[in-house]
Short mmCIF file of C-alpha atoms in Angstrom, two decimals:
data_model
loop_
_atom_site.label_atom_id
_atom_site.label_comp_id
_atom_site.label_asym_id
_atom_site.label_seq_id
_atom_site.Cartn_x
_atom_site.Cartn_y
_atom_site.Cartn_z
CA MET A 1 14.77 18.11 -1.38
CA SER A 2 16.84 16.52 -4.11
CA GLN A 3 14.65 13.41 -3.99
CA LYS A 4 11.65 15.47 -5.05
CA ARG A 5 12.91 15.66 -8.61
CA HIS A 6 13.20 11.94 -9.39
CA ILE A 7 11.33 10.83 -12.51
CA GLU A 8 8.92 8.35 -10.88
CA PRO A 9 6.04 10.87 -10.49
CA LEU A 10 6.09 11.48 -14.28
CA LEU A 11 6.17 7.75 -15.09
CA TRP A 12 3.40 7.11 -12.59
CA SER A 13 1.25 9.90 -14.09
CA LEU A 14 1.61 8.35 -17.55
CA PHE A 15 0.83 4.95 -16.04
CA GLY A 16 -2.30 6.38 -14.40
CA ALA A 17 -3.37 8.08 -17.63
CA GLY A 18 -2.81 4.85 -19.58
CA GLY A 19 -4.72 2.79 -17.04
CA THR A 20 -7.67 5.15 -17.46
CA THR A 21 -7.62 5.09 -21.26
CA ILE A 22 -7.27 1.29 -21.32
CA ALA A 23 -10.20 0.94 -18.93
CA PHE A 24 -12.20 3.34 -21.09
CA PHE A 25 -11.41 2.21 -24.63
CA PHE A 26 -10.84 -1.51 -24.23
CA PRO A 27 -14.36 -2.55 -23.14
CA ALA A 28 -15.80 -0.29 -25.86
CA MET A 29 -13.61 -2.01 -28.46
CA ILE A 30 -14.73 -5.46 -27.28
CA LEU A 31 -18.35 -4.35 -27.52
CA VAL A 32 -17.91 -2.95 -31.03
CA VAL A 33 -16.10 -6.07 -32.30
CA LEU A 34 -18.75 -8.29 -30.71
CA ALA A 35 -21.53 -6.18 -32.23
CA VAL A 36 -19.92 -6.44 -35.68
CA SER A 37 -19.46 -10.22 -35.29
CA LEU A 38 -23.11 -10.62 -34.32
CA GLY A 39 -24.25 -8.42 -37.20
CA VAL A 40 -25.69 -5.74 -34.92
CA ILE A 41 -23.36 -3.23 -36.53
CA PRO A 42 -22.88 -3.73 -40.32
CA ALA A 43 -19.32 -4.77 -41.18
CA GLU A 44 -18.94 -1.85 -43.61
CA ALA A 45 -19.12 0.47 -40.60
CA LEU A 46 -15.57 -0.62 -39.77
CA SER A 47 -14.27 -0.50 -43.36
CA TYR A 48 -10.67 0.67 -43.81
CA GLU A 49 -11.61 3.73 -45.87
CA ARG A 50 -14.11 4.90 -43.29
CA MET A 51 -11.90 4.28 -40.23
CA SER A 52 -8.68 5.67 -41.73
CA GLY A 53 -10.61 8.67 -43.01
CA PHE A 54 -11.49 9.58 -39.47
CA PHE A 55 -8.57 8.31 -37.40
CA LEU A 56 -5.71 9.15 -39.77
CA ASN A 57 -6.95 12.14 -41.76
CA ASN A 58 -9.15 14.08 -39.38
CA LEU A 59 -7.34 16.02 -36.63
CA PHE A 60 -10.03 15.20 -34.05
CA GLY A 61 -9.84 11.48 -34.92
CA GLN A 62 -6.04 11.56 -34.89
CA LEU A 63 -6.06 13.02 -31.38
CA ILE A 64 -8.51 10.36 -30.17
CA LEU A 65 -6.30 7.62 -31.62
CA LEU A 66 -3.20 9.07 -29.94
CA VAL A 67 -4.98 9.38 -26.59
CA ALA A 68 -6.12 5.76 -26.92
CA LEU A 69 -2.67 4.44 -27.87
CA VAL A 70 0.23 6.38 -26.37
CA PRO A 71 -0.63 6.46 -22.63
CA SER A 72 -1.47 2.76 -22.73
CA TYR A 73 2.13 1.96 -23.84
CA TRP A 74 3.38 3.71 -20.70
CA ALA A 75 0.84 1.94 -18.50
CA CYS A 76 1.91 -1.45 -19.87
CA ILE A 77 5.66 -0.88 -19.54
CA HIS A 78 5.26 0.56 -16.05
CA ARG A 79 3.18 -2.46 -15.00
CA ILE A 80 5.72 -4.88 -16.53
CA TYR A 81 8.69 -3.08 -14.95
CA HIS A 82 7.18 -3.00 -11.47
CA GLY A 83 5.60 -6.44 -11.93
CA LEU A 84 9.07 -7.90 -12.54
CA HIS A 85 10.18 -6.34 -9.27
CA ASP A 86 7.18 -7.92 -7.49
CA LEU A 87 8.05 -11.31 -8.99
CA GLY A 88 11.57 -11.13 -7.63
CA PHE A 89 13.49 -9.95 -10.71
CA HIS A 90 14.96 -6.54 -10.05
CA PRO A 91 15.72 -4.82 -13.33
CA GLY A 92 18.63 -2.39 -12.87
CA ALA A 93 19.00 1.17 -14.11
CA GLY A 94 20.18 -0.01 -17.54
CA LEU A 95 17.08 -2.10 -18.19
CA LYS A 96 14.90 0.71 -16.88
CA VAL A 97 16.39 3.10 -19.43
CA LEU A 98 15.94 0.44 -22.14
CA PHE A 99 12.29 -0.27 -21.16
CA TYR A 100 11.14 3.31 -20.86
CA GLY A 101 13.43 4.51 -23.66
CA ALA A 102 11.90 1.99 -26.06
CA THR A 103 8.47 3.16 -24.96
CA LEU A 104 9.48 6.74 -25.67
CA VAL A 105 10.69 5.75 -29.15
CA LEU A 106 7.47 3.81 -29.77
CA SER A 107 5.42 6.81 -28.63
CA VAL A 108 7.28 9.20 -30.95
CA ILE A 109 6.91 6.79 -33.89
CA THR A 110 3.18 6.45 -33.18
CA ILE A 111 2.72 10.21 -33.08
CA ILE A 112 4.62 10.64 -36.35
CA LEU A 113 2.73 7.81 -38.11
CA VAL A 114 -0.69 9.02 -36.96
CA LEU A 115 -0.17 12.73 -37.58
CA PHE A 116 1.86 12.67 -40.80
CA MET B 1 -13.56 -26.64 30.65
CA SER B 2 -15.10 -27.67 27.39
CA ASP B 3 -14.21 -30.90 25.67
CA LYS B 4 -13.65 -29.21 22.33
CA MET B 5 -9.98 -29.40 21.38
CA ILE B 6 -7.91 -27.62 18.76
CA ASN B 7 -4.30 -28.07 17.65
CA ILE B 8 -2.13 -24.99 17.56
CA GLU B 9 1.31 -24.92 15.94
CA ILE B 10 3.41 -21.97 17.05
CA LEU B 11 6.67 -20.86 15.48
CA ARG B 12 9.05 -20.84 18.45
CA TYR B 13 12.41 -19.17 18.65
CA ASN B 14 14.63 -18.58 21.63
CA PRO B 15 17.73 -16.61 20.54
CA GLU B 16 19.71 -17.97 23.50
CA SER B 17 19.29 -21.65 22.67
CA ASP B 18 17.87 -22.06 19.15
CA GLU B 19 19.82 -21.81 15.93
CA LYS B 20 16.67 -21.22 13.90
CA PRO B 21 12.91 -21.07 14.53
CA SER B 22 10.89 -24.31 14.65
CA TYR B 23 7.26 -25.20 15.31
CA GLY B 24 5.96 -26.20 18.72
CA LYS B 25 2.70 -28.15 18.86
CA PHE B 26 0.02 -27.66 21.49
CA GLU B 27 -3.36 -29.28 22.05
CA VAL B 28 -5.72 -26.74 23.57
CA PRO B 29 -9.22 -27.29 25.00
CA TYR B 30 -11.36 -24.25 24.20
CA LEU B 31 -14.70 -22.57 24.67
CA GLU B 32 -16.91 -21.15 21.91
CA GLU B 33 -15.96 -17.55 22.74
CA TRP B 34 -12.19 -18.03 22.94
CA SER B 35 -9.91 -15.93 20.80
CA MET B 36 -6.38 -16.88 19.73
CA LEU B 37 -5.13 -14.68 22.54
CA ASP B 38 -7.12 -16.76 25.06
CA ALA B 39 -5.52 -19.88 23.63
CA LEU B 40 -2.02 -18.39 23.96
CA GLU B 41 -2.80 -17.44 27.57
CA TYR B 42 -3.93 -21.01 28.23
CA ILE B 43 -0.73 -22.38 26.72
CA LYS B 44 1.43 -20.02 28.79
CA ASP B 45 -0.48 -20.75 32.03
CA GLU B 46 -0.98 -24.50 31.66
CA LEU B 47 1.33 -25.99 29.04
CA ASP B 48 4.53 -24.00 28.49
CA SER B 49 5.33 -20.90 30.54
CA THR B 50 8.26 -19.99 28.29
CA LEU B 51 5.97 -18.90 25.42
CA ALA B 52 6.54 -15.22 24.57
CA TYR B 53 3.94 -12.99 22.88
CA ARG B 54 2.75 -9.40 23.14
CA TRP B 55 -0.72 -8.43 24.24
CA SER B 56 -2.52 -5.79 26.24
CA CYS B 57 -6.09 -4.60 25.65
CA ARG B 58 -7.79 -7.77 24.30
CA MET B 59 -10.18 -5.64 22.21
CA ALA B 60 -8.41 -4.55 19.02
CA VAL B 61 -7.46 -1.13 20.37
CA CYS B 62 -3.83 -1.41 21.46
CA GLY B 63 -2.39 -3.12 18.38
CA SER B 64 -0.01 -5.33 20.39
CA CYS B 65 -1.08 -8.85 19.43
CA GLY B 66 -0.46 -8.82 15.68
CA MET B 67 0.58 -12.27 14.40
CA VAL B 68 0.31 -14.40 11.28
CA ILE B 69 -2.50 -16.93 11.69
CA ASN B 70 -2.72 -19.60 8.97
CA GLY B 71 -0.75 -17.31 6.69
CA THR B 72 -2.87 -14.19 7.25
CA PRO B 73 -1.71 -11.24 9.37
CA LYS B 74 -4.34 -10.80 12.10
CA LEU B 75 -4.84 -9.54 15.63
CA GLY B 76 -4.88 -12.50 18.04
CA CYS B 77 -7.60 -10.87 20.15
CA GLU B 78 -10.16 -10.74 17.35
CA THR B 79 -9.42 -14.10 15.77
CA PHE B 80 -11.77 -16.75 17.14
CA LEU B 81 -10.85 -20.42 17.46
CA ARG B 82 -14.39 -21.48 16.51
CA ASP B 83 -13.75 -20.23 12.96
CA TYR B 84 -10.95 -22.77 12.43
CA LYS B 85 -10.79 -26.54 12.01
CA GLY B 86 -7.91 -28.96 12.50
CA THR B 87 -4.56 -27.32 13.13
CA ILE B 88 -4.00 -23.57 13.32
CA LYS B 89 -0.55 -22.30 12.43
CA VAL B 90 0.61 -19.23 14.36
CA GLU B 91 3.72 -17.29 13.36
CA PRO B 92 5.22 -13.92 14.27
CA LEU B 93 4.60 -10.98 11.91
CA ALA B 94 6.46 -11.40 8.62
CA ASN B 95 9.08 -8.86 7.43
CA PHE B 96 10.33 -8.23 10.98
CA PRO B 97 13.26 -9.83 12.81
CA ILE B 98 12.02 -12.26 15.48
CA GLU B 99 13.02 -11.29 18.99
CA ARG B 100 11.58 -14.37 20.63
CA ASP B 101 8.65 -16.65 19.70
CA LEU B 102 5.79 -14.36 18.56
CA VAL B 103 7.55 -11.16 19.64
CA VAL B 104 9.12 -9.21 16.77
CA ASP B 105 11.66 -6.40 16.81
CA ALA B 106 9.71 -3.24 15.91
CA GLU B 107 12.58 -0.78 16.20
CA ASP B 108 12.83 -0.15 12.46
CA PHE B 109 9.09 0.56 12.33
CA ILE B 110 9.34 3.01 15.24
CA ASN B 111 12.24 4.83 13.53
CA LYS B 112 10.21 5.14 10.33
CA LEU B 113 7.20 6.32 12.34
CA GLU B 114 9.28 9.05 13.99
CA SER B 115 10.77 10.11 10.65
CA VAL B 116 7.35 11.06 9.24
CA LYS B 117 6.64 13.37 12.20
CA PRO B 118 3.20 12.01 13.13
CA TYR B 119 2.05 14.99 15.16
CA ILE B 120 0.63 18.43 14.44
CA ILE B 121 3.32 20.84 13.31
CA ASN B 122 2.04 24.37 13.64
CA ALA B 123 3.99 27.04 11.83
CA MET B 124 2.05 29.83 13.52
CA GLU B 125 1.37 29.05 17.17
CA LYS B 126 -1.91 30.74 18.01
CA PRO B 127 -2.01 32.79 21.22
CA VAL B 128 -4.46 31.44 23.80
CA GLU B 129 -6.44 34.72 23.74
CA GLU B 130 -7.50 34.00 20.18
CA GLY B 131 -9.55 31.06 21.38
CA VAL B 132 -9.90 27.51 20.05
CA THR B 133 -9.07 26.40 16.53
CA LYS B 134 -12.23 25.42 14.76
CA GLN B 135 -12.50 22.48 12.39
CA THR B 136 -15.65 21.65 10.46
CA PRO B 137 -17.00 18.08 10.24
CA LYS B 138 -16.03 18.17 6.56
CA GLU B 139 -12.42 19.04 7.40
CA LEU B 140 -12.38 16.31 10.05
CA SER B 141 -13.71 13.72 7.60
CA LEU B 142 -10.68 14.32 5.34
CA TYR B 143 -8.29 12.62 7.76
CA LYS B 144 -10.48 10.78 10.29
CA GLN B 145 -10.13 7.39 8.61
CA PHE B 146 -6.32 7.64 8.55
CA SER B 147 -6.24 8.60 12.23
CA SER B 148 -7.66 5.20 13.26
CA CYS B 149 -4.29 3.45 12.88
CA ILE B 150 -3.26 1.53 16.02
CA ASN B 151 0.30 0.76 14.83
CA CYS B 152 -0.35 -2.98 14.91
CA MET B 153 2.01 -3.46 11.93
CA LEU B 154 -0.25 -6.04 10.22
CA CYS B 155 0.12 -4.00 7.01
CA TYR B 156 3.92 -4.31 7.21
CA SER B 157 3.56 -8.07 7.51
CA ALA B 158 1.17 -8.11 4.54
CA CYS B 159 3.16 -5.82 2.24
CA PRO B 160 5.33 -7.74 -0.28
CA GLN B 161 7.42 -4.60 -0.84
CA MET B 162 8.56 -4.64 2.78
CA GLY B 163 10.12 -8.04 2.11
CA ILE B 164 11.77 -6.92 -1.13
CA ASN B 165 12.86 -3.44 -0.02
CA PRO B 166 13.16 -3.13 3.78
CA LEU B 167 13.92 0.59 3.35
CA PHE B 168 10.35 1.18 2.12
CA THR B 169 8.65 3.62 4.52
CA GLY B 170 5.61 1.35 4.52
CA PRO B 171 1.81 1.62 4.61
CA ALA B 172 1.02 2.66 8.21
CA VAL B 173 3.71 5.33 8.42
CA ILE B 174 2.68 6.91 5.11
CA ALA B 175 -1.00 6.79 6.16
CA LEU B 176 -0.14 8.54 9.43
CA GLY B 177 1.95 11.21 7.71
CA HIS B 178 -0.97 11.69 5.34
CA ARG B 179 -3.34 11.99 8.30
CA TYR B 180 -1.41 15.01 9.61
CA ASN B 181 -0.91 16.52 6.15
CA LEU B 182 -4.69 16.50 5.70
CA ASP B 183 -5.32 18.14 9.07
CA THR B 184 -6.25 21.82 8.66
CA ARG B 185 -4.39 22.67 11.90
CA ASP B 186 -1.12 21.30 10.53
CA ASP B 187 1.58 23.12 8.55
CA GLY B 188 4.12 20.29 8.38
CA TYR B 189 3.60 19.17 4.77
CA ASP B 190 7.06 20.29 3.61
CA GLU B 191 8.76 18.59 6.55
CA ARG B 192 7.15 15.24 5.65
CA THR B 193 7.71 15.48 1.91
CA GLU B 194 11.14 13.90 1.85
CA VAL B 195 9.96 10.79 3.72
CA ILE B 196 6.63 10.44 1.91
CA GLN B 197 7.68 11.45 -1.62
CA GLY B 198 11.20 10.00 -1.61
CA LYS B 199 12.23 6.91 -3.55
CA ASN B 200 11.57 4.74 -0.50
CA GLY B 201 8.32 6.55 0.20
CA VAL B 202 5.16 6.13 -1.87
CA TRP B 203 7.11 5.43 -5.08
CA SER B 204 8.31 2.08 -3.72
CA CYS B 205 4.69 0.89 -3.55
CA THR B 206 3.46 -1.20 -6.50
CA PHE B 207 -0.13 -1.04 -5.29
CA VAL B 208 -0.70 -4.64 -4.31
CA GLY B 209 -3.34 -3.38 -1.85
CA TYR B 210 -3.05 -6.24 0.66
CA CYS B 211 -2.21 -3.70 3.41
CA SER B 212 -5.73 -2.29 3.26
CA GLU B 213 -7.23 -5.77 3.25
CA VAL B 214 -5.58 -6.87 6.49
CA CYS B 215 -6.04 -3.55 8.33
CA PRO B 216 -8.21 -4.25 11.41
CA LYS B 217 -9.29 -0.59 11.66
CA ASN B 218 -10.18 0.03 7.97
CA VAL B 219 -7.56 2.74 7.67
CA ASP B 220 -6.99 1.90 3.97
CA PRO B 221 -3.28 2.78 3.83
CA ALA B 222 -3.20 1.89 0.12
CA ALA B 223 -5.57 4.81 -0.52
CA ALA B 224 -3.29 7.12 1.50
CA ILE B 225 -0.35 6.01 -0.65
CA ASN B 226 -2.20 6.55 -3.92
CA GLN B 227 -3.48 9.97 -2.84
CA ASN B 228 0.13 10.89 -2.12
CA LYS B 229 1.27 9.64 -5.52
CA LEU B 230 -1.27 11.96 -7.12
CA GLN B 231 -0.14 14.82 -4.88
CA GLY B 232 3.50 13.99 -5.66
CA ALA B 233 2.82 14.04 -9.40
CA GLN B 234 1.17 17.47 -9.06
CA ASP B 235 4.08 18.78 -6.95
CA TRP B 236 6.48 17.37 -9.51
CA ALA B 237 4.76 19.19 -12.39
CA LEU B 238 4.48 22.39 -10.33
CA SER B 239 8.16 22.27 -9.40
CA PHE B 240 8.96 23.16 -13.02
CA LEU B 241 6.57 26.09 -13.04
CA MET B 242 7.61 27.31 -9.59
CA PRO B 243 11.15 25.97 -9.07
CA ARG B 244 11.51 27.70 -5.71
CA LYS B 245 8.62 25.91 -4.07
CA GLY B 246 10.64 22.77 -3.42
CA GLY B 247 13.91 24.53 -2.65
CA LYS B 248 13.38 25.17 1.06
#
């Protein structure tokens, strides 16, 4: 049962989580930006002070921002990695470590920047 | 015989005389209700008796007459000539070695099929005196869809992963393993795990989804694969909490 412990299930779970958050947040963001452009929502609603007050200084907002950002990194890198394979480029173990390692670093940096 | 004619180009290959496959052209008169299989029968009876192809039931039950028609994996018996114009290109199933003409070598598929143990494995054989095993319609509906597979191998021809990684267990085999895992009478989950959850099992799939599109029986093997990825991810997480579970 040695094969049971390979890392793919973890990467796939993060990919699935990211796919869900992208599908959830991205259309909402398009709607909000469109609404601001059309003047339906006043531009001040998205002012830096207001947004950073919630997303960077309020624990609830910080968690929402992390949920919106971090899983989506993993979804994107997983899609790129497996997409390359589908297109006929077969990234080896070294590139896999580089791809996912960079994503791990990016995730840690994001968490540090948002929380502290 | 009708006066309607259609051109059919068939990829021919005779391992005894040909170095590589090449197309043979046939002009076939046909009737409104003729399927591709009828056309192949006409060619074999009237034009070229050396044509080799597999067939049996003529009604999409046996899964023998899978072939690639104008680039799409289809069953010859349920593909109708009236739906095509000009020349129809017929090739053997992709991702399989050609044995001769439209006949492919399915040995690798059969080995994979056997490896997933597609039959009920019962850990506790019930004595006859205890009567029949009951299964509710709800329990049946869990696996019924996946039990419709006729092993026609169209999904293997459709799957780009099969071409890239021939070791991939493949859509139909995973769907059939899943069918027995979902059966309440079955206790064979652990015995199928290595095949289904291994690197060449569900994790080789990049969810292109074409397998489910070409399936003539609406089995939806892509759904079986994704359900097993979810199950695999749960097992993976649980294996840290209960390390002994996977150690059998």
